[in-house]
Coordinates of C-alpha atoms in Angstrom, one line a residue:
Chain A
X1 CA 102.5 123.0 101.2
X2 CA 99.7 121.5 99.2
X3 CA 99.6 117.7 98.6
X4 CA 101.2 118.0 95.2
X5 CA 104.1 120.1 96.7
X6 CA 104.7 117.4 99.3
X7 CA 104.8 114.8 96.5
X8 CA 107.2 117.0 94.4
X9 CA 109.4 117.4 97.5
X10 CA 109.5 113.6 98.0
X11 CA 110.1 113.0 94.3
X12 CA 113.0 115.5 94.1
X13 CA 114.8 113.6 96.9
X14 CA 114.1 110.0 95.9
X15 CA 116.8 108.1 94.1
X16 CA 116.0 105.8 91.2
X17 CA 117.3 102.5 89.7
X18 CA 117.7 101.2 86.1
X19 CA 114.8 98.8 86.6
X20 CA 112.4 101.7 87.4
X21 CA 110.7 102.6 84.1
X22 CA 108.4 105.1 85.7
X23 CA 108.6 106.2 89.4
X24 CA 106.8 108.8 91.4
X25 CA 104.4 111.0 89.4
X26 CA 102.0 108.8 87.4
X27 CA 99.0 106.8 88.5
X28 CA 101.2 103.9 89.3
X29 CA 104.9 102.9 89.1
X30 CA 106.2 100.9 86.1
X31 CA 108.9 98.4 87.1
X32 CA 110.9 95.7 85.3
X33 CA 111.4 92.6 87.4
X34 CA 114.5 90.5 86.6
X35 CA 113.7 87.3 84.7
X36 CA 113.9 84.0 86.5
X37 CA 113.2 85.5 90.0
X38 CA 110.3 85.4 92.3
X39 CA 108.8 88.7 93.6
X40 CA 108.8 89.2 97.4
X41 CA 106.3 91.7 98.8
X42 CA 105.9 92.9 102.4
X43 CA 103.7 95.7 103.9
X44 CA 103.8 97.2 107.4
X45 CA 102.3 100.3 109.0
X46 CA 103.6 102.3 111.9
X47 CA 101.1 104.4 113.8
X48 CA 102.1 107.2 116.2
X49 CA 101.6 106.2 119.8
X50 CA 101.3 102.6 118.9
X51 CA 104.5 101.6 117.1
X52 CA 106.6 104.5 118.2
X53 CA 106.4 107.0 121.0
X54 CA 104.8 110.3 119.8
X55 CA 108.0 112.2 120.7
X56 CA 110.1 110.2 118.3
X57 CA 112.3 112.3 115.9
X58 CA 110.9 112.4 112.3
X59 CA 114.2 111.0 111.0
X60 CA 113.9 108.0 113.3
X61 CA 110.3 107.4 112.2
X62 CA 111.4 107.5 108.6
X63 CA 114.2 105.1 109.2
X64 CA 112.1 102.6 111.2
X65 CA 109.2 102.6 108.8
X66 CA 111.4 101.3 106.1
X67 CA 113.6 99.2 108.4
X68 CA 110.7 97.0 109.7
X69 CA 109.7 96.3 106.1
X70 CA 113.2 95.5 104.9
X71 CA 113.5 93.2 107.9
X72 CA 110.6 91.2 106.4
X73 CA 112.5 90.9 103.1
X74 CA 115.6 89.8 105.1
X75 CA 113.6 87.1 106.8
X76 CA 112.7 85.8 103.3
X77 CA 116.2 85.9 102.1
X78 CA 115.3 88.5 99.5
X79 CA 117.3 91.2 97.8
X80 CA 115.3 94.5 98.1
X81 CA 114.6 96.7 95.1
X82 CA 111.7 99.1 95.4
X83 CA 109.3 100.6 97.9
X84 CA 106.1 102.7 98.0
X85 CA 105.2 105.0 100.9
X86 CA 101.8 106.2 102.1
X87 CA 102.2 109.0 104.5
X88 CA 99.2 110.3 106.6
X89 CA 100.0 113.7 108.2
X90 CA 97.8 115.7 110.6
X91 CA 99.2 118.9 108.9
X92 CA 101.6 119.8 106.2
X93 CA 105.0 120.4 107.9
X94 CA 107.9 120.9 105.6
X95 CA 110.6 120.5 108.3
X96 CA 109.0 117.3 109.6
X97 CA 108.8 115.9 106.1
X98 CA 112.5 116.7 105.4
X99 CA 113.5 115.0 108.6
X100 CA 111.4 112.0 107.8
X101 CA 113.0 111.7 104.4
X102 CA 116.5 112.1 105.9
X103 CA 116.0 108.9 107.8
X104 CA 113.9 107.0 105.3
X105 CA 116.2 107.7 102.3
X106 CA 119.4 107.2 104.3
X107 CA 118.3 103.6 104.9
X108 CA 117.0 103.2 101.3
X109 CA 120.3 104.3 99.9
X110 CA 122.2 101.7 102.1
X111 CA 120.2 99.0 100.4
X112 CA 119.8 100.5 96.9
X113 CA 116.0 100.7 97.4
X114 CA 114.1 103.1 95.1
X115 CA 111.0 104.9 96.4
X116 CA 108.7 104.6 93.4
X117 CA 105.3 105.7 94.5
X118 CA 102.6 106.0 97.1
X119 CA 100.5 108.9 98.3
X120 CA 100.3 111.6 101.0
X121 CA 97.0 112.1 102.8
X122 CA 95.6 114.1 105.7
X123 CA 95.0 112.1 108.9
X124 CA 96.5 111.0 112.2
X125 CA 100.3 110.4 111.8
X126 CA 100.7 107.0 110.1
X127 CA 103.3 105.6 107.9
X128 CA 102.6 102.7 105.6
X129 CA 105.3 101.1 103.5
X130 CA 105.3 98.4 100.9
X131 CA 108.7 96.9 99.9
X132 CA 109.5 94.7 96.9
X133 CA 112.4 92.4 96.5
X134 CA 113.5 89.3 94.6
X135 CA 114.6 85.8 95.4
X136 CA 115.8 82.9 93.3
X137 CA 113.1 80.2 92.9
X138 CA 113.4 77.6 95.7
X139 CA 115.7 79.7 97.9
X140 CA 113.2 81.8 99.9
X141 CA 113.4 81.3 103.7
X142 CA 109.9 80.3 104.8
X143 CA 108.3 79.8 108.2
X144 CA 107.1 76.3 107.4
X145 CA 110.6 74.8 106.6
X146 CA 111.9 74.0 110.2
X147 CA 112.7 70.3 110.6
X148 CA 113.2 68.3 113.8
X149 CA 116.9 68.1 114.6
X150 CA 117.6 71.6 113.2
X151 CA 119.6 74.1 115.3
X152 CA 117.8 77.3 116.2
X153 CA 119.9 80.4 115.6
X154 CA 119.5 84.1 116.4
X155 CA 121.4 87.0 115.0
X156 CA 122.9 90.0 116.9
X157 CA 121.6 90.6 120.4
X158 CA 118.0 90.5 121.8
X159 CA 116.1 92.7 124.2
X160 CA 117.7 96.0 123.6
X161 CA 114.7 97.7 122.0
X162 CA 112.2 96.5 124.6
X163 CA 114.5 97.6 127.4
X164 CA 114.9 101.0 125.8
X165 CA 111.1 101.4 125.6
X166 CA 110.6 100.3 129.2
X167 CA 113.3 102.7 130.4
X168 CA 111.8 105.5 128.3
X169 CA 108.4 104.9 129.8
X170 CA 109.9 104.9 133.3
X171 CA 111.5 108.3 132.5
X172 CA 115.1 107.1 132.5
X173 CA 115.9 108.7 129.2
X174 CA 119.6 109.7 129.8
X175 CA 120.5 106.1 130.6
X176 CA 119.4 104.5 127.4
X177 CA 121.2 106.2 124.5
X178 CA 122.8 103.0 123.3
X179 CA 119.7 100.9 123.7
X180 CA 117.5 103.7 122.3
X181 CA 119.4 103.6 119.0
X182 CA 118.3 99.9 118.8
X183 CA 114.7 100.9 119.3
X184 CA 114.7 103.9 116.9
X185 CA 117.1 102.7 114.3
X186 CA 116.8 98.9 113.9
X187 CA 119.1 97.2 111.4
X188 CA 117.4 95.0 108.8
X189 CA 119.6 92.0 108.4
X190 CA 119.5 92.0 104.6
X191 CA 123.0 90.7 104.0
X192 CA 122.5 87.9 106.5
X193 CA 119.2 86.9 105.0
X194 CA 120.8 86.8 101.5
X195 CA 123.7 84.7 102.9
X196 CA 121.2 82.2 104.5
X197 CA 119.0 82.0 101.4
X198 CA 119.2 78.4 100.1
X199 CA 121.2 77.4 103.2
X200 CA 119.0 77.8 106.3
X201 CA 115.6 76.1 106.7
X202 CA 113.0 78.3 108.4
X203 CA 113.5 82.0 109.2
X204 CA 111.5 84.8 110.8
X205 CA 112.4 88.3 112.0
X206 CA 112.0 89.0 115.7
X207 CA 109.4 91.8 115.8
X208 CA 106.9 90.6 118.4
X209 CA 109.3 88.9 120.7
X210 CA 111.5 85.8 120.2
X211 CA 109.2 83.2 121.8
X212 CA 106.1 84.6 120.1
X213 CA 107.8 84.7 116.7
X214 CA 109.3 81.2 117.0
X215 CA 105.8 80.0 117.9
X216 CA 104.8 81.0 114.4
X217 CA 107.6 79.0 113.0
X218 CA 106.6 76.0 115.1
X219 CA 103.0 76.3 114.0
X220 CA 103.8 76.7 110.3
X221 CA 106.3 73.8 110.4
X222 CA 104.5 71.4 112.7
X223 CA 107.4 71.2 115.2
X224 CA 108.4 72.3 118.7
X225 CA 111.5 74.0 119.9
X226 CA 113.6 74.0 123.1
X227 CA 115.4 77.3 123.7
X228 CA 118.2 77.8 126.3
X229 CA 117.6 81.2 127.9
X230 CA 121.2 81.5 129.0
X231 CA 122.3 81.2 125.4
X232 CA 120.2 84.2 124.2
X233 CA 122.7 86.9 123.1
X234 CA 122.7 90.1 125.1
X235 CA 124.5 93.4 124.5
X236 CA 126.7 94.9 127.2
X237 CA 124.3 97.8 127.4
X238 CA 121.4 95.5 128.3
X239 CA 123.5 93.7 130.9
X240 CA 124.3 97.1 132.5
X241 CA 120.8 98.5 132.3
X242 CA 118.8 95.8 134.1
X243 CA 119.0 92.7 136.4
X244 CA 119.1 89.1 135.2
X245 CA 115.3 88.5 135.4
X246 CA 114.4 91.7 133.5
X247 CA 117.1 91.0 131.0
X248 CA 115.8 87.4 130.3
X249 CA 112.3 88.7 129.9
X250 CA 113.4 91.5 127.4
X251 CA 115.4 88.9 125.4
X252 CA 112.7 86.2 125.3
X253 CA 109.6 88.3 125.0
X254 CA 110.6 91.9 124.0
X255 CA 109.6 93.1 120.6
X256 CA 111.2 95.4 118.0
X257 CA 114.6 93.7 117.8
X258 CA 114.4 92.9 114.1
X259 CA 117.0 90.2 114.4
X260 CA 116.7 87.0 112.4
X261 CA 115.7 83.8 114.1
X262 CA 116.3 80.8 111.9
X263 CA 116.8 77.1 111.9
X264 CA 119.3 75.0 109.9
X265 CA 120.5 71.4 109.9
X266 CA 123.2 70.8 112.6
X267 CA 125.6 69.6 109.9
X268 CA 125.6 73.1 108.4
X269 CA 126.8 74.8 111.6
X270 CA 130.1 75.6 110.0
X271 CA 128.5 77.0 106.8
X272 CA 126.1 79.1 108.9
X273 CA 129.0 80.6 110.9
X274 CA 130.9 81.4 107.7
X275 CA 127.9 82.9 106.0
X276 CA 127.2 85.1 109.1
X277 CA 130.9 86.2 109.2
X278 CA 130.7 87.2 105.5
X279 CA 127.5 89.2 106.3
X280 CA 129.3 90.8 109.2
X281 CA 126.6 89.8 111.8
X282 CA 127.3 87.6 114.8
X283 CA 124.9 84.6 115.2
X284 CA 124.2 82.4 118.2
X285 CA 123.0 78.9 118.6
X286 CA 120.1 79.2 121.1
X287 CA 118.2 75.9 120.9
X288 CA 117.0 73.0 118.8
X289 CA 113.9 71.9 116.9
X290 CA 112.1 69.0 118.5
X291 CA 109.0 67.0 118.1
X292 CA 106.2 69.1 119.6
X293 CA 103.9 72.0 119.0
X294 CA 105.5 75.2 120.3
X295 CA 108.5 76.8 121.9
X296 CA 109.6 75.9 125.4
X297 CA 112.3 78.0 127.1
X298 CA 114.6 76.7 129.9
X299 CA 116.8 78.5 132.4
X300 CA 120.3 77.4 133.1
X301 CA 119.1 75.3 136.1
X302 CA 116.9 73.3 133.8
X303 CA 113.6 74.8 135.0
X304 CA 111.1 75.7 132.3
X305 CA 110.6 79.4 132.1
X306 CA 107.1 80.8 132.1
X307 CA 107.0 84.3 130.7
X308 CA 104.2 86.6 131.8
X309 CA 103.5 87.1 128.2
X310 CA 105.3 85.7 125.1
X311 CA 105.4 88.8 123.1
X312 CA 103.4 91.9 121.9
X313 CA 99.7 91.2 121.5
X314 CA 97.6 93.8 119.7
X315 CA 93.8 93.9 120.0
X316 CA 93.8 91.9 123.2
X317 CA 90.9 93.9 124.8
Chain B
X1 CA 90.1 89.0 118.7
X2 CA 93.8 89.3 119.0
X3 CA 95.8 90.5 115.9
X4 CA 96.6 87.0 114.9
X5 CA 93.0 86.0 114.9
X6 CA 92.1 89.0 112.7
X7 CA 94.8 87.9 110.3
X8 CA 93.6 84.3 110.4
X9 CA 90.0 85.5 109.6
X10 CA 91.3 87.5 106.7
X11 CA 93.4 84.6 105.5
X12 CA 90.5 82.2 105.6
X13 CA 88.4 84.4 103.3
X14 CA 91.0 85.5 100.8
X15 CA 91.1 83.8 97.5
X16 CA 94.4 82.8 95.8
X17 CA 95.8 82.4 92.3
X18 CA 98.3 80.0 90.7
X19 CA 101.0 82.7 90.6
X20 CA 100.9 83.1 94.4
X21 CA 103.6 80.8 95.8
X22 CA 103.1 82.0 99.4
X23 CA 100.3 84.3 100.4
X24 CA 99.2 85.6 103.8
X25 CA 101.0 84.1 106.8
X26 CA 104.7 84.5 106.3
X27 CA 107.0 87.5 106.6
X28 CA 106.3 88.4 103.1
X29 CA 104.4 87.2 100.0
X30 CA 106.2 85.2 97.4
X31 CA 104.9 85.8 93.9
X32 CA 105.7 84.7 90.3
X33 CA 105.4 87.5 87.8
X34 CA 104.8 86.5 84.2
X35 CA 107.8 86.6 82.0
X36 CA 108.0 89.4 79.4
X37 CA 105.8 91.8 81.3
X38 CA 106.3 95.0 83.4
X39 CA 105.1 95.2 86.9
X40 CA 102.6 98.1 87.7
X41 CA 102.3 99.1 91.4
X42 CA 99.9 101.6 93.0
X43 CA 99.3 102.5 96.6
X44 CA 96.5 104.6 98.1
X45 CA 95.2 105.1 101.6
X46 CA 91.7 106.0 102.7
X47 CA 91.4 107.7 106.1
X48 CA 88.0 107.9 108.0
X49 CA 86.6 111.4 107.9
X50 CA 88.9 112.5 105.1
X51 CA 88.3 110.1 102.2
X52 CA 84.9 108.7 103.3
X53 CA 82.3 109.9 105.8
X54 CA 82.7 108.3 109.2
X55 CA 79.2 106.8 108.9
X56 CA 80.1 104.8 105.7
X57 CA 79.2 101.1 105.9
X58 CA 82.2 98.8 106.4
X59 CA 81.5 96.9 103.2
X60 CA 81.5 100.2 101.2
X61 CA 84.9 101.2 102.8
X62 CA 86.3 97.8 101.8
X63 CA 85.1 98.1 98.3
X64 CA 86.3 101.7 97.8
X65 CA 89.7 101.1 99.3
X66 CA 90.4 98.5 96.7
X67 CA 88.5 100.3 93.9
X68 CA 90.6 103.5 94.1
X69 CA 93.7 101.4 93.8
X70 CA 92.4 99.3 90.9
X71 CA 91.5 102.5 89.2
X72 CA 95.1 103.5 89.2
X73 CA 96.0 100.2 87.5
X74 CA 93.2 100.9 85.0
X75 CA 94.7 104.3 84.2
X76 CA 97.9 102.5 83.3
X77 CA 96.2 99.9 81.1
X78 CA 97.4 97.2 83.5
X79 CA 95.9 93.8 84.3
X80 CA 95.5 93.5 88.1
X81 CA 96.9 90.4 89.9
X82 CA 97.7 90.9 93.6
X83 CA 97.1 93.3 96.5
X84 CA 98.2 93.8 100.1
X85 CA 96.1 95.4 102.8
X86 CA 97.2 97.3 105.9
X87 CA 94.2 97.9 108.2
X88 CA 94.4 100.2 111.2
X89 CA 91.4 99.8 113.5
X90 CA 90.6 101.6 116.7
X91 CA 89.4 98.4 118.2
X92 CA 89.0 94.8 117.2
X93 CA 85.5 94.4 115.8
X94 CA 84.6 91.1 114.2
X95 CA 81.4 92.3 112.6
X96 CA 83.0 95.3 111.1
X97 CA 85.9 93.2 109.7
X98 CA 83.5 90.8 108.1
X99 CA 81.6 93.6 106.5
X100 CA 84.8 95.2 105.3
X101 CA 85.9 91.9 103.8
X102 CA 82.5 91.5 102.1
X103 CA 83.1 94.6 100.1
X104 CA 86.8 94.3 99.6
X105 CA 86.7 90.6 98.5
X106 CA 83.6 91.1 96.3
X107 CA 85.5 93.6 94.1
X108 CA 88.7 91.5 94.3
X109 CA 86.9 88.5 93.0
X110 CA 85.4 90.5 90.1
X111 CA 89.0 91.2 88.9
X112 CA 90.7 88.0 90.0
X113 CA 92.9 89.9 92.5
X114 CA 94.5 87.8 95.3
X115 CA 95.0 89.4 98.7
X116 CA 98.5 88.2 99.5
X117 CA 99.6 90.0 102.6
X118 CA 99.7 93.2 104.7
X119 CA 99.1 93.8 108.4
X120 CA 96.5 94.8 111.0
X121 CA 97.4 97.4 113.5
X122 CA 95.7 99.4 116.2
X123 CA 95.1 103.1 115.4
X124 CA 92.5 105.5 114.0
X125 CA 90.5 103.8 111.2
X126 CA 92.7 103.8 108.1
X127 CA 92.9 101.5 105.1
X128 CA 96.1 101.3 103.0
X129 CA 96.2 99.1 99.9
X130 CA 98.9 98.3 97.5
X131 CA 97.9 96.7 94.1
X132 CA 100.1 94.9 91.6
X133 CA 99.4 94.3 88.0
X134 CA 101.1 93.7 84.7
X135 CA 101.4 95.4 81.3
X136 CA 103.2 94.5 78.1
X137 CA 106.3 96.5 77.5
X138 CA 105.6 99.8 75.7
X139 CA 101.8 99.5 76.2
X140 CA 101.4 101.3 79.5
X141 CA 99.2 104.4 79.5
X142 CA 101.2 107.3 80.9
X143 CA 100.5 110.9 81.8
X144 CA 103.3 112.2 79.6
X145 CA 102.1 110.8 76.3
X146 CA 99.4 113.4 75.3
X147 CA 100.2 114.9 71.9
X148 CA 98.9 118.2 70.3
X149 CA 95.9 117.3 68.1
X150 CA 94.8 114.3 70.3
X151 CA 91.1 114.1 71.1
X152 CA 90.4 114.2 74.9
X153 CA 88.0 111.5 76.0
X154 CA 86.2 110.6 79.3
X155 CA 84.5 107.4 80.3
X156 CA 81.1 107.0 82.0
X157 CA 79.6 110.0 83.6
X158 CA 81.2 112.8 85.8
X159 CA 80.1 114.6 88.9
X160 CA 77.9 111.9 90.6
X161 CA 80.2 111.2 93.5
X162 CA 80.8 114.9 94.3
X163 CA 77.1 115.6 94.1
X164 CA 76.4 112.7 96.4
X165 CA 78.9 114.0 99.0
X166 CA 77.5 117.5 98.8
X167 CA 73.9 116.3 99.2
X168 CA 74.9 114.0 102.1
X169 CA 76.6 117.0 103.8
X170 CA 73.5 119.1 103.3
X171 CA 71.4 116.3 105.0
X172 CA 69.5 115.3 101.8
X173 CA 70.3 111.6 102.3
X174 CA 67.1 110.0 100.9
X175 CA 67.5 111.9 97.6
X176 CA 70.8 110.6 96.6
X177 CA 70.7 106.8 96.6
X178 CA 71.7 106.5 92.9
X179 CA 74.4 109.1 93.3
X180 CA 75.6 107.6 96.6
X181 CA 76.3 104.3 95.0
X182 CA 78.7 106.1 92.8
X183 CA 80.4 107.7 95.8
X184 CA 80.6 104.5 97.9
X185 CA 81.1 101.9 95.2
X186 CA 83.1 103.4 92.4
X187 CA 83.8 101.2 89.4
X188 CA 87.5 100.8 88.4
X189 CA 87.6 100.9 84.6
X190 CA 89.9 97.9 84.3
X191 CA 88.5 96.4 81.1
X192 CA 88.5 99.9 79.4
X193 CA 92.1 100.5 80.5
X194 CA 93.1 97.1 79.1
X195 CA 91.3 97.9 75.8
X196 CA 93.0 101.3 75.5
X197 CA 96.5 99.9 76.3
X198 CA 98.6 100.4 73.2
X199 CA 95.9 102.4 71.5
X200 CA 95.3 105.6 73.5
X201 CA 98.1 108.1 74.3
X202 CA 97.9 109.6 77.8
X203 CA 95.5 108.4 80.5
X204 CA 94.7 109.3 84.1
X205 CA 91.9 108.4 86.4
X206 CA 89.6 111.1 87.6
X207 CA 90.0 111.1 91.4
X208 CA 90.7 114.8 92.3
X209 CA 88.4 116.4 89.7
X210 CA 88.5 116.4 85.9
X211 CA 90.3 119.7 85.4
X212 CA 92.8 119.1 88.2
X213 CA 93.6 115.7 86.9
X214 CA 93.9 116.8 83.2
X215 CA 96.2 119.5 84.4
X216 CA 98.6 116.8 85.5
X217 CA 98.5 115.3 82.1
X218 CA 99.1 118.7 80.5
X219 CA 102.1 119.3 82.8
X220 CA 103.6 115.8 82.3
X221 CA 103.1 116.0 78.5
X222 CA 104.0 119.7 78.0
X223 CA 100.7 120.5 76.3
X224 CA 97.4 122.4 76.9
X225 CA 93.8 121.3 76.5
X226 CA 90.5 122.8 75.5
X227 CA 87.5 121.2 77.2
X228 CA 83.8 121.8 76.1
X229 CA 81.8 121.9 79.3
X230 CA 78.6 121.0 77.6
X231 CA 80.1 117.8 76.3
X232 CA 80.9 116.4 79.8
X233 CA 78.8 113.3 80.3
X234 CA 76.2 113.5 83.0
X235 CA 74.0 110.9 84.5
X236 CA 70.2 111.3 84.6
X237 CA 70.4 111.3 88.4
X238 CA 72.8 114.2 88.4
X239 CA 70.7 116.2 86.1
X240 CA 67.7 115.7 88.3
X241 CA 69.6 116.4 91.6
X242 CA 70.9 119.9 90.8
X243 CA 70.7 122.9 88.5
X244 CA 73.0 123.5 85.5
X245 CA 75.6 125.6 87.3
X246 CA 76.0 123.1 90.1
X247 CA 76.1 120.2 87.7
X248 CA 78.9 121.7 85.6
X249 CA 80.9 122.4 88.7
X250 CA 80.5 118.8 90.0
X251 CA 81.4 117.4 86.6
X252 CA 84.5 119.6 86.0
X253 CA 85.8 119.8 89.5
X254 CA 84.2 117.1 91.6
X255 CA 86.4 114.3 92.8
X256 CA 85.9 110.6 93.4
X257 CA 84.5 109.7 90.0
X258 CA 87.2 107.2 89.1
X259 CA 86.4 107.4 85.4
X260 CA 89.3 107.4 82.9
X261 CA 90.2 110.6 81.1
X262 CA 92.5 109.9 78.1
X263 CA 93.8 111.3 74.9
X264 CA 94.2 109.5 71.5
X265 CA 94.9 110.6 67.9
X266 CA 91.8 111.8 66.2
X267 CA 92.4 109.2 63.5
X268 CA 91.7 106.4 66.0
X269 CA 88.3 107.7 67.1
X270 CA 86.6 104.6 65.5
X271 CA 89.0 102.2 67.2
X272 CA 88.5 104.0 70.6
X273 CA 84.7 103.7 70.3
X274 CA 85.0 100.0 69.3
X275 CA 87.4 99.3 72.2
X276 CA 85.0 101.0 74.7
X277 CA 82.0 99.1 73.3
X278 CA 84.0 95.9 73.8
X279 CA 84.7 96.9 77.4
X280 CA 81.1 97.8 78.0
X281 CA 81.8 101.4 79.0
X282 CA 80.5 104.5 77.2
X283 CA 83.1 107.1 76.3
X284 CA 82.6 110.8 75.3
X285 CA 84.8 113.2 73.3
X286 CA 85.1 116.2 75.5
X287 CA 87.9 118.3 74.0
X288 CA 91.2 118.4 72.3
X289 CA 94.9 118.7 73.1
X290 CA 96.4 122.0 72.0
X291 CA 99.6 123.9 72.3
X292 CA 99.7 125.4 75.8
X293 CA 100.3 124.7 79.4
X294 CA 97.1 123.7 81.1
X295 CA 93.4 122.9 80.7
X296 CA 90.9 125.6 79.7
X297 CA 87.2 124.8 79.9
X298 CA 84.6 126.6 77.8
X299 CA 80.8 126.9 78.2
X300 CA 78.4 126.5 75.2
X301 CA 78.4 130.2 74.7
X302 CA 82.1 130.3 74.1
X303 CA 83.0 131.9 77.4
X304 CA 85.8 130.5 79.4
X305 CA 84.7 128.9 82.6
X306 CA 86.5 129.8 85.8
X307 CA 85.9 127.3 88.5
X308 CA 86.1 128.3 92.1
X309 CA 88.6 125.5 92.6
X310 CA 89.8 123.0 90.0
X311 CA 89.6 119.9 92.3
X312 CA 90.3 118.5 95.7
X313 CA 93.4 120.1 97.3
X314 CA 94.7 118.5 100.5
X315 CA 97.0 120.3 102.9
X316 CA 96.0 123.7 101.6
X317 CA 96.2 125.4 105.0

């Protein structure tokens, strides 16, 4: 297929929305933002061999490329609307593209996101996505809004994706089906982000590892945090797959969870629990915001935990 | 530098605007679109060795990555406002990044475009940019708006960038300084696009080659075109650098010009010329829209011209 055939194929499968005046096929997309809202824009790239194992199924790459971007909108409390996709492919491969679109468009449909533009180019396999959403003025969840005394919360379970990657790299593929689903098909917590919008204080999605991500919140907000390691939520699969030390490390420092970590005044604990129940996502109290500069994590015996590294660091050479 | 240091460096140099509520540094950017406007979004990637020669200076890559995106907004008649940047780098290189930002931010400043987000990742050198702009409802320049009887216009001169690339590949580097500037530092015709908005009918930017790009307009509009080869505008440098046959080929089929090709009712010829004069860009009448299906180009002797290929085709293997 030539480039234009690839684009035609994508165009034929992409859904639209009433607020898309002009989607794929012109020099740019023409969109109608709703009045009285702010626009929320996130952009993330996944490169083969860096952000996903090269053997990952095309459909999983498609899903994940959109999921990590939607997760950023969730962390802002935004309602998603549109996305653009720039796909670099080493060669034109119809079957691969169809598989990729299966995963990408399945997740897009779940959140009523219209694919409205982008490009296809020749190059090493790389997927760049930009997502657009909306939030009511004053209700965005920002990193700089944590306040001393807030409770620190985390959604879902932590560490599954990092454990899956470690097990995959050690060759233990058959053992990790449940965990691998968490690595390959992360769930952007859109409904939870919307429910927390205007209720929680600060929020971030856990992509680099809980402690590393919460450090960003501390820095932006000018606060510290104390996290109780034994309160970090773990899946049954993670408990079965590794010992306690490895589990704690995956939970505190593993990346790719795409859960939400957020802070809220202690007085709103009941409202937070009700909002999470409405969104269908469990949330756990894992610590508190204190005077300080960064996150400190403590084991059940009261000893401070010193991770080997706090999260994924790129470009550390 | 670690990833966060790269982002900090970008953040320190990026300018902002009043309508940027939250720029680089959170999970997503928070932006305030103007009321009563439509949002225009374009996204284009440049890969090393595909879209620019690997030896291209970092500042030129930065400039071009933004320029090709702004050119898409120009072709819609939009006013640019914000952009996001996803930069994949094989290794962290402070000097390269500074050079890249020199070119990128120089062009951004010329058009008051704020860099509001994106990411940096490890991977083969690749630059993905998404640009956002606005247009008044009903005034966007679309590919599907050409009408039989319209005059076909082109801005600036054609063929310079393709000639530069051909000369570079043949090793004739010293001879092509003037042309090379057109390849490395294309000028997005923003002011012209704004001036044509609500006045011209269809518009497209010349990125793949004039005939190939006008074919898209013909297809979208359900029309044909007749183009007079001897009316295609050429720079003095192009005339000096090659013979008449090569010149015609570069002008008609060469890519990377980023001029605007547009159609307008013949009765508005005077207004078009005045608008272009206001925008400071020469425009040339090169043909007419006719009943038909695609573009046909004719030489001065009346013979139809058959190009070897009509423009850049990716993925043609």
